[in-house]
């Protein structure tokens, strides 16, 4: 339907290699592009939007290369990070102008639909310079979706947004994603990505470090032992039982920040441990109150990938 | 009987509360004043920042010393250049000093948005402006008063009659004080309007030089047309000639100009303008810093 | 050292700028501790902070900080309060040490004390040899630390932190949050932390104040906002269909969400049922976790209730 494919894409600026041999396939739904500052996220997005040609490799949309193809812009929408906009125009005029630039058959209807989708109808007649940051962001989005693109790219869209604005945007992206569009947004704030994206693509220093659901990525990180936090009715007995298993390299009884006692387990064989745990607890009559992977958060996955 | 000393001890280097004195806003204002004054001569700053101000200071000091030596060596009956004339002729180094240091006093805090940090402390906005203004003015005063004093010393060593020298000297010191206040005000206001560093320096220097040139041109034209009064009022245009005018009438000093202001009315006008300028500059700075509150 | 009983108290505090009302009828009683301040981008939060620092007069109502009246005792308040702004505010040509010493003196500390406090404070925020270098070359993380140091150097009773994790990468955020937590608990200093990132506030703050359109939307303890629900989430390595059916057969109410099963738990027996079901079916238990409420629910609930304007 709407697949954006990058094959061995690199982009350099003089000696600086901003993107290094990245292969990525983006399909319908919402994908988060995650990476530290300076990892090459903006460069990647600009290449996906067709603004920047790759120095090596190809970027294609449904098999068509992006370069030298103005028609491609019918299917692509970009919401860039930069804030500058035409100040002295009203929101409505701005979106309408964009609709006309796209040579849409019915620009007014399209503009109407776009503005309603981003819920800016109330303020559409005011000049853009009177808008708050969040409102400007929404108008930018309206211009990016006015031509009903199948692919939507957003560069750090949540930057500086307060919780309510963020919820709004997340909601909007989910809706658009559910409609079958391919949506990619970039961020360096894990909290934002976790809540919105089904899939994540991680870039570190220009390299493509990982892709998929972050939990799956964690499970694939076999070189690193898994850490588990367990609360039970008899921590010591559980600890003794668990260390007896082959897949466990370490067990520790700890008092956590709130004063509760917990068992922390280092498991070298993930599968063996998770299968053994309920068995052991059942056999010894120990009630399990909480079993939690301690290092599975996106933060942990991320710091591991960055450190490699 | 010796005390048993402990085998080892771990000292508490955790967070300590501060129970000491908290000196109020007056101390803080004085502190900021001193820092501004010292900073204008590069003290407490990098080596590179010491070059320009001290170079200018050196030029004035050198000239003062040379004048004294010349008077002594040639056994002159009066100084080759009078005290008032000295300050007026030194417009350029004084301007360069002000142009390079005013941005340091004022633009930095605005450019790097440090102002909110000052205002979230006990110092009020007026007190902050007072400290900066007074500091800059004090620096300019030191810049001119020290060479003037050296000039006096040179004159006395050249055995020029102290009865003649002293009143002139005192008048010029008073003039230096007025000049310091007026110039500091103008320089700081221009610098505060142009927070970008290079721009501030150029703006201050440019403005003062242009005003000086304008003053000269208008005066010359007026003198051409034989209108001495108008020529006298032309002195209001440039801060240096303004100060000269203030010194001429109320202080009775000998003006550098061919057509100085004369009479009570002109003198009053000059003084009023000078006073208004100082007050106006102070007010402008207050307004500028009100915007800076985050 | 005793913490004052009341940290911040406002009574129908209102501030208008012409036709714009930035703060409206705000009545608050903030206790000592670490309090998160959340609000929409816009006039509300920053205006409130300025009023509390005694820098902006209120249009109506009153406020006190550390039992000092903001209208009449502004300088006294600013003597005891530290402020860490959101934006960049460090000159590039000066070292951290020089800067913090200067700021200490600007808070009224005599020179010797200023030097000692500056050195100590820089150590507490984690700046070591770097402190002697000009700040122009500092990383964002180091800059944030210096900003924090100048806010702490005069030993305030209260520090206002505006988006302290702004611009930091995940590791840096962790460090900053740890530091904030330490300051609030070990150093005994109360903190107001502004942030848009609710997860971070959940980690660090004891309570939360939510302001929307200048009005108070919510003021609760973090504990009450993140209380446990009656739902336990179960995740196994295999497809959960079998487990789902087994648990239903055991008499539990189970809802499926992708790979996760959400089980309603009334008594603790349910835990044993889950454990045994997993063991019997030979599945791997990846997660067994009681769900907690999240701070974002304040916003979703409020929007649903029509309390906030979209």
mmCIF file of C-alpha atoms in Angstrom, chain A residues 26-279:
data_model
loop_
_atom_site.group_PDB
_atom_site.id
_atom_site.type_symbol
_atom_site.label_atom_id
_atom_site.label_comp_id
_atom_site.label_asym_id
_atom_site.label_seq_id
_atom_site.Cartn_x
_atom_site.Cartn_y
_atom_site.Cartn_z
ATOM 1 C CA UNK A 26 8.271 1.516 6.863
ATOM 2 C CA UNK A 27 4.737 0.276 6.483
ATOM 3 C CA UNK A 28 1.276 1.405 7.571
ATOM 4 C CA UNK A 29 0.896 2.439 11.195
ATOM 5 C CA UNK A 30 2.884 4.637 13.482
ATOM 6 C CA UNK A 31 6.636 4.150 13.749
ATOM 7 C CA UNK A 32 8.907 6.052 16.062
ATOM 8 C CA UNK A 33 12.374 7.079 14.929
ATOM 9 C CA UNK A 34 14.442 7.194 18.026
ATOM 10 C CA UNK A 35 17.955 8.369 18.622
ATOM 11 C CA UNK A 36 20.126 10.719 20.628
ATOM 12 C CA UNK A 37 20.630 14.275 19.438
ATOM 13 C CA UNK A 38 22.814 14.366 16.374
ATOM 14 C CA UNK A 39 22.148 10.737 15.489
ATOM 15 C CA UNK A 40 20.961 11.603 12.004
ATOM 16 C CA UNK A 41 17.197 11.553 12.520
ATOM 17 C CA UNK A 42 16.517 14.861 10.774
ATOM 18 C CA UNK A 43 18.767 13.914 7.880
ATOM 19 C CA UNK A 44 16.925 10.632 7.471
ATOM 20 C CA UNK A 45 13.566 12.338 7.512
ATOM 21 C CA UNK A 46 14.686 14.887 4.977
ATOM 22 C CA UNK A 47 15.812 12.086 2.710
ATOM 23 C CA UNK A 48 12.532 10.264 3.162
ATOM 24 C CA UNK A 49 10.714 13.441 2.251
ATOM 25 C CA UNK A 50 12.734 13.729 -0.899
ATOM 26 C CA UNK A 51 14.374 16.999 0.078
ATOM 27 C CA UNK A 52 17.829 15.571 0.339
ATOM 28 C CA UNK A 53 19.226 13.029 -2.087
ATOM 29 C CA UNK A 54 21.122 10.169 -0.513
ATOM 30 C CA UNK A 55 24.856 10.081 -1.176
ATOM 31 C CA UNK A 56 24.538 6.342 -1.598
ATOM 32 C CA UNK A 57 21.665 3.875 -1.671
ATOM 33 C CA UNK A 58 18.040 4.405 -2.663
ATOM 34 C CA UNK A 59 14.894 5.762 -1.079
ATOM 35 C CA UNK A 60 11.700 4.552 -2.679
ATOM 36 C CA UNK A 61 7.990 4.896 -2.041
ATOM 37 C CA UNK A 62 6.083 1.826 -3.208
ATOM 38 C CA UNK A 63 8.980 1.106 -5.494
ATOM 39 C CA UNK A 64 9.186 4.554 -7.045
ATOM 40 C CA UNK A 65 12.376 6.498 -6.355
ATOM 41 C CA UNK A 66 11.811 9.865 -4.736
ATOM 42 C CA UNK A 67 14.286 11.824 -6.773
ATOM 43 C CA UNK A 68 13.179 13.956 -9.683
ATOM 44 C CA UNK A 69 9.580 13.023 -9.200
ATOM 45 C CA UNK A 70 7.397 15.952 -8.168
ATOM 46 C CA UNK A 71 4.363 13.679 -8.286
ATOM 47 C CA UNK A 72 5.709 11.984 -5.197
ATOM 48 C CA UNK A 73 4.660 14.979 -3.151
ATOM 49 C CA UNK A 74 1.047 14.020 -3.620
ATOM 50 C CA UNK A 75 1.677 11.094 -1.357
ATOM 51 C CA UNK A 76 4.101 12.603 1.107
ATOM 52 C CA UNK A 77 3.510 15.032 3.908
ATOM 53 C CA UNK A 78 6.250 16.528 6.052
ATOM 54 C CA UNK A 79 5.973 18.384 9.334
ATOM 55 C CA UNK A 80 9.429 19.862 9.877
ATOM 56 C CA UNK A 81 10.919 20.811 13.184
ATOM 57 C CA UNK A 82 11.574 24.442 12.447
ATOM 58 C CA UNK A 83 9.056 26.932 13.611
ATOM 59 C CA UNK A 84 9.243 29.692 11.076
ATOM 60 C CA UNK A 85 5.991 30.302 9.296
ATOM 61 C CA UNK A 86 4.279 33.105 7.475
ATOM 62 C CA UNK A 87 3.129 35.205 10.377
ATOM 63 C CA UNK A 88 0.737 37.645 8.870
ATOM 64 C CA UNK A 89 -1.591 35.148 7.254
ATOM 65 C CA UNK A 90 -4.545 33.515 8.928
ATOM 66 C CA UNK A 91 -4.478 29.771 9.576
ATOM 67 C CA UNK A 92 -7.259 29.166 7.107
ATOM 68 C CA UNK A 93 -5.556 31.133 4.345
ATOM 69 C CA UNK A 94 -2.316 29.313 4.899
ATOM 70 C CA UNK A 95 -3.827 25.856 4.668
ATOM 71 C CA UNK A 96 -5.972 26.856 1.705
ATOM 72 C CA UNK A 97 -2.919 28.203 -0.095
ATOM 73 C CA UNK A 98 -1.181 24.903 0.463
ATOM 74 C CA UNK A 99 -4.199 23.054 -0.867
ATOM 75 C CA UNK A 100 -4.133 25.167 -3.995
ATOM 76 C CA UNK A 101 -0.383 24.652 -4.416
ATOM 77 C CA UNK A 102 -1.055 20.949 -4.441
ATOM 78 C CA UNK A 103 -3.506 21.590 -7.278
ATOM 79 C CA UNK A 104 -6.214 19.734 -5.459
ATOM 80 C CA UNK A 105 -9.511 19.529 -7.320
ATOM 81 C CA UNK A 106 -11.433 20.998 -4.392
ATOM 82 C CA UNK A 107 -9.020 22.981 -2.247
ATOM 83 C CA UNK A 108 -11.614 24.472 0.104
ATOM 84 C CA UNK A 109 -13.048 21.124 1.105
ATOM 85 C CA UNK A 110 -9.583 19.717 1.594
ATOM 86 C CA UNK A 111 -8.543 22.678 3.726
ATOM 87 C CA UNK A 112 -11.745 22.383 5.736
ATOM 88 C CA UNK A 113 -11.140 18.700 6.369
ATOM 89 C CA UNK A 114 -7.505 19.235 7.316
ATOM 90 C CA UNK A 115 -8.276 22.026 9.751
ATOM 91 C CA UNK A 116 -11.082 20.069 11.358
ATOM 92 C CA UNK A 117 -8.822 17.044 11.757
ATOM 93 C CA UNK A 118 -6.326 19.078 13.728
ATOM 94 C CA UNK A 119 -9.137 20.834 15.583
ATOM 95 C CA UNK A 120 -8.078 24.343 14.710
ATOM 96 C CA UNK A 121 -11.400 25.500 13.284
ATOM 97 C CA UNK A 122 -12.021 27.955 16.105
ATOM 98 C CA UNK A 123 -8.801 29.862 15.541
ATOM 99 C CA UNK A 124 -8.534 29.538 11.793
ATOM 100 C CA UNK A 125 -9.353 33.149 11.050
ATOM 101 C CA UNK A 126 -6.708 34.582 13.334
ATOM 102 C CA UNK A 127 -3.258 35.458 12.079
ATOM 103 C CA UNK A 128 -0.655 32.777 12.632
ATOM 104 C CA UNK A 129 1.505 35.136 14.638
ATOM 105 C CA UNK A 130 -1.119 35.123 17.388
ATOM 106 C CA UNK A 131 -0.915 31.347 17.725
ATOM 107 C CA UNK A 132 0.757 29.542 20.567
ATOM 108 C CA UNK A 133 3.499 27.059 19.783
ATOM 109 C CA UNK A 134 1.105 24.128 19.960
ATOM 110 C CA UNK A 135 -1.340 25.810 17.632
ATOM 111 C CA UNK A 136 1.366 26.559 15.093
ATOM 112 C CA UNK A 137 2.320 22.930 15.246
ATOM 113 C CA UNK A 138 -1.236 21.917 14.487
ATOM 114 C CA UNK A 139 -1.504 24.259 11.529
ATOM 115 C CA UNK A 140 1.739 22.826 10.215
ATOM 116 C CA UNK A 141 0.151 19.417 10.492
ATOM 117 C CA UNK A 142 -2.911 20.612 8.660
ATOM 118 C CA UNK A 143 -0.798 21.733 5.718
ATOM 119 C CA UNK A 144 0.973 18.394 5.762
ATOM 120 C CA UNK A 145 -2.246 16.390 5.529
ATOM 121 C CA UNK A 146 -4.349 18.679 3.371
ATOM 122 C CA UNK A 147 -3.526 16.625 0.291
ATOM 123 C CA UNK A 148 -4.363 13.405 2.084
ATOM 124 C CA UNK A 149 -0.917 11.817 1.774
ATOM 125 C CA UNK A 150 -0.325 8.165 2.394
ATOM 126 C CA UNK A 151 2.948 8.898 4.111
ATOM 127 C CA UNK A 152 3.383 11.438 6.883
ATOM 128 C CA UNK A 153 6.764 12.376 8.305
ATOM 129 C CA UNK A 154 7.125 14.420 11.480
ATOM 130 C CA UNK A 155 10.415 15.763 12.806
ATOM 131 C CA UNK A 156 10.421 16.039 16.605
ATOM 132 C CA UNK A 157 6.725 16.930 16.695
ATOM 133 C CA UNK A 158 6.350 16.606 20.462
ATOM 134 C CA UNK A 159 9.151 18.991 21.264
ATOM 135 C CA UNK A 160 8.073 21.353 24.013
ATOM 136 C CA UNK A 161 4.489 20.183 24.038
ATOM 137 C CA UNK A 162 2.623 20.102 27.301
ATOM 138 C CA UNK A 163 0.871 16.853 28.324
ATOM 139 C CA UNK A 164 -2.475 17.855 26.916
ATOM 140 C CA UNK A 165 -1.098 18.876 23.538
ATOM 141 C CA UNK A 166 0.872 15.669 23.469
ATOM 142 C CA UNK A 167 -2.171 13.524 24.142
ATOM 143 C CA UNK A 168 -3.923 15.329 21.342
ATOM 144 C CA UNK A 169 -1.203 14.756 18.859
ATOM 145 C CA UNK A 170 -0.814 11.130 19.887
ATOM 146 C CA UNK A 171 -4.496 10.641 19.400
ATOM 147 C CA UNK A 172 -4.349 12.271 16.003
ATOM 148 C CA UNK A 173 -1.422 10.143 14.893
ATOM 149 C CA UNK A 174 -3.159 6.981 16.055
ATOM 150 C CA UNK A 175 -6.257 7.897 14.097
ATOM 151 C CA UNK A 176 -4.286 8.672 10.981
ATOM 152 C CA UNK A 177 -2.303 5.484 11.421
ATOM 153 C CA UNK A 178 -5.454 3.441 11.813
ATOM 154 C CA UNK A 179 -6.632 4.823 8.505
ATOM 155 C CA UNK A 180 -3.781 2.960 6.918
ATOM 156 C CA UNK A 181 -1.282 5.739 6.532
ATOM 157 C CA UNK A 182 2.416 5.240 7.070
ATOM 158 C CA UNK A 183 3.502 7.591 9.788
ATOM 159 C CA UNK A 184 6.993 8.214 11.056
ATOM 160 C CA UNK A 185 7.882 10.629 13.820
ATOM 161 C CA UNK A 186 11.252 11.265 15.381
ATOM 162 C CA UNK A 187 12.091 11.927 18.982
ATOM 163 C CA UNK A 188 14.845 11.669 21.534
ATOM 164 C CA UNK A 189 12.425 11.500 24.444
ATOM 165 C CA UNK A 190 11.622 7.922 25.229
ATOM 166 C CA UNK A 191 8.509 8.670 27.203
ATOM 167 C CA UNK A 192 6.859 10.121 24.110
ATOM 168 C CA UNK A 193 7.776 7.268 21.815
ATOM 169 C CA UNK A 194 6.699 4.567 24.227
ATOM 170 C CA UNK A 195 3.161 5.806 24.311
ATOM 171 C CA UNK A 196 2.617 6.284 20.622
ATOM 172 C CA UNK A 197 4.588 3.965 18.463
ATOM 173 C CA UNK A 198 4.013 0.320 17.843
ATOM 174 C CA UNK A 199 7.329 -0.040 16.133
ATOM 175 C CA UNK A 200 10.506 1.825 16.761
ATOM 176 C CA UNK A 201 13.565 2.339 14.646
ATOM 177 C CA UNK A 202 16.657 3.279 16.580
ATOM 178 C CA UNK A 203 19.479 5.256 15.044
ATOM 179 C CA UNK A 204 22.731 5.927 16.791
ATOM 180 C CA UNK A 205 25.493 8.019 15.270
ATOM 181 C CA UNK A 206 24.092 7.520 11.804
ATOM 182 C CA UNK A 207 23.819 3.750 12.078
ATOM 183 C CA UNK A 208 20.621 1.820 12.233
ATOM 184 C CA UNK A 209 20.909 0.140 15.603
ATOM 185 C CA UNK A 210 17.626 -1.743 15.965
ATOM 186 C CA UNK A 211 14.045 -2.000 14.798
ATOM 187 C CA UNK A 212 10.826 -3.544 16.033
ATOM 188 C CA UNK A 213 8.844 -3.546 19.231
ATOM 189 C CA UNK A 214 11.129 -2.493 22.025
ATOM 190 C CA UNK A 215 10.222 -5.519 24.097
ATOM 191 C CA UNK A 216 11.215 -7.772 21.251
ATOM 192 C CA UNK A 217 14.431 -5.887 20.831
ATOM 193 C CA UNK A 218 15.161 -6.414 24.483
ATOM 194 C CA UNK A 219 14.643 -10.097 24.105
ATOM 195 C CA UNK A 220 17.024 -10.210 21.223
ATOM 196 C CA UNK A 221 19.736 -8.622 23.296
ATOM 197 C CA UNK A 222 20.932 -12.033 24.341
ATOM 198 C CA UNK A 223 24.452 -10.951 25.157
ATOM 199 C CA UNK A 224 23.215 -9.008 28.136
ATOM 200 C CA UNK A 225 21.754 -10.911 31.052
ATOM 201 C CA UNK A 226 18.163 -10.078 31.881
ATOM 202 C CA UNK A 227 17.375 -8.545 35.214
ATOM 203 C CA UNK A 228 14.192 -9.379 37.019
ATOM 204 C CA UNK A 229 12.538 -7.852 40.039
ATOM 205 C CA UNK A 230 10.290 -10.176 42.019
ATOM 206 C CA UNK A 231 8.061 -9.627 45.012
ATOM 207 C CA UNK A 232 6.852 -12.729 46.740
ATOM 208 C CA UNK A 233 5.504 -14.109 49.971
ATOM 209 C CA UNK A 234 8.856 -15.663 50.842
ATOM 210 C CA UNK A 235 11.755 -13.900 49.191
ATOM 211 C CA UNK A 236 14.551 -15.884 50.747
ATOM 212 C CA UNK A 237 13.121 -19.254 49.891
ATOM 213 C CA UNK A 238 12.451 -18.096 46.378
ATOM 214 C CA UNK A 239 15.977 -16.780 46.039
ATOM 215 C CA UNK A 240 17.394 -20.094 47.193
ATOM 216 C CA UNK A 241 15.253 -21.987 44.716
ATOM 217 C CA UNK A 242 16.028 -19.680 41.834
ATOM 218 C CA UNK A 243 19.788 -19.719 42.239
ATOM 219 C CA UNK A 244 19.640 -23.494 42.070
ATOM 220 C CA UNK A 245 18.561 -23.194 38.439
ATOM 221 C CA UNK A 246 21.131 -23.251 35.674
ATOM 222 C CA UNK A 247 19.839 -20.192 33.844
ATOM 223 C CA UNK A 248 20.476 -17.869 36.763
ATOM 224 C CA UNK A 249 23.781 -16.163 37.396
ATOM 225 C CA UNK A 250 22.888 -14.045 40.381
ATOM 226 C CA UNK A 251 20.285 -13.411 43.012
ATOM 227 C CA UNK A 252 20.059 -10.526 45.450
ATOM 228 C CA UNK A 253 17.731 -9.594 48.290
ATOM 229 C CA UNK A 254 17.240 -5.866 48.229
ATOM 230 C CA UNK A 255 15.211 -3.220 49.983
ATOM 231 C CA UNK A 256 13.890 -0.888 47.328
ATOM 232 C CA UNK A 257 13.289 2.861 47.465
ATOM 233 C CA UNK A 258 9.931 2.554 49.202
ATOM 234 C CA UNK A 259 11.247 0.188 51.855
ATOM 235 C CA UNK A 260 9.829 -3.025 50.430
ATOM 236 C CA UNK A 261 11.832 -6.194 50.148
ATOM 237 C CA UNK A 262 12.389 -7.536 46.683
ATOM 238 C CA UNK A 263 14.404 -10.225 44.961
ATOM 239 C CA UNK A 264 16.572 -9.171 42.058
ATOM 240 C CA UNK A 265 17.591 -11.893 39.676
ATOM 241 C CA UNK A 266 20.203 -11.944 36.941
ATOM 242 C CA UNK A 267 19.160 -14.458 34.325
ATOM 243 C CA UNK A 268 21.597 -15.528 31.669
ATOM 244 C CA UNK A 269 19.158 -17.857 29.981
ATOM 245 C CA UNK A 270 16.000 -15.845 29.575
ATOM 246 C CA UNK A 271 13.772 -18.676 28.402
ATOM 247 C CA UNK A 272 14.924 -21.174 31.007
ATOM 248 C CA UNK A 273 14.407 -18.703 33.812
ATOM 249 C CA UNK A 274 10.910 -17.537 32.882
ATOM 250 C CA UNK A 275 9.740 -21.120 32.504
ATOM 251 C CA UNK A 276 11.331 -22.237 35.733
ATOM 252 C CA UNK A 277 10.037 -19.402 37.867
ATOM 253 C CA UNK A 278 6.318 -20.279 38.065
ATOM 254 C CA UNK A 279 7.185 -23.935 38.454
#
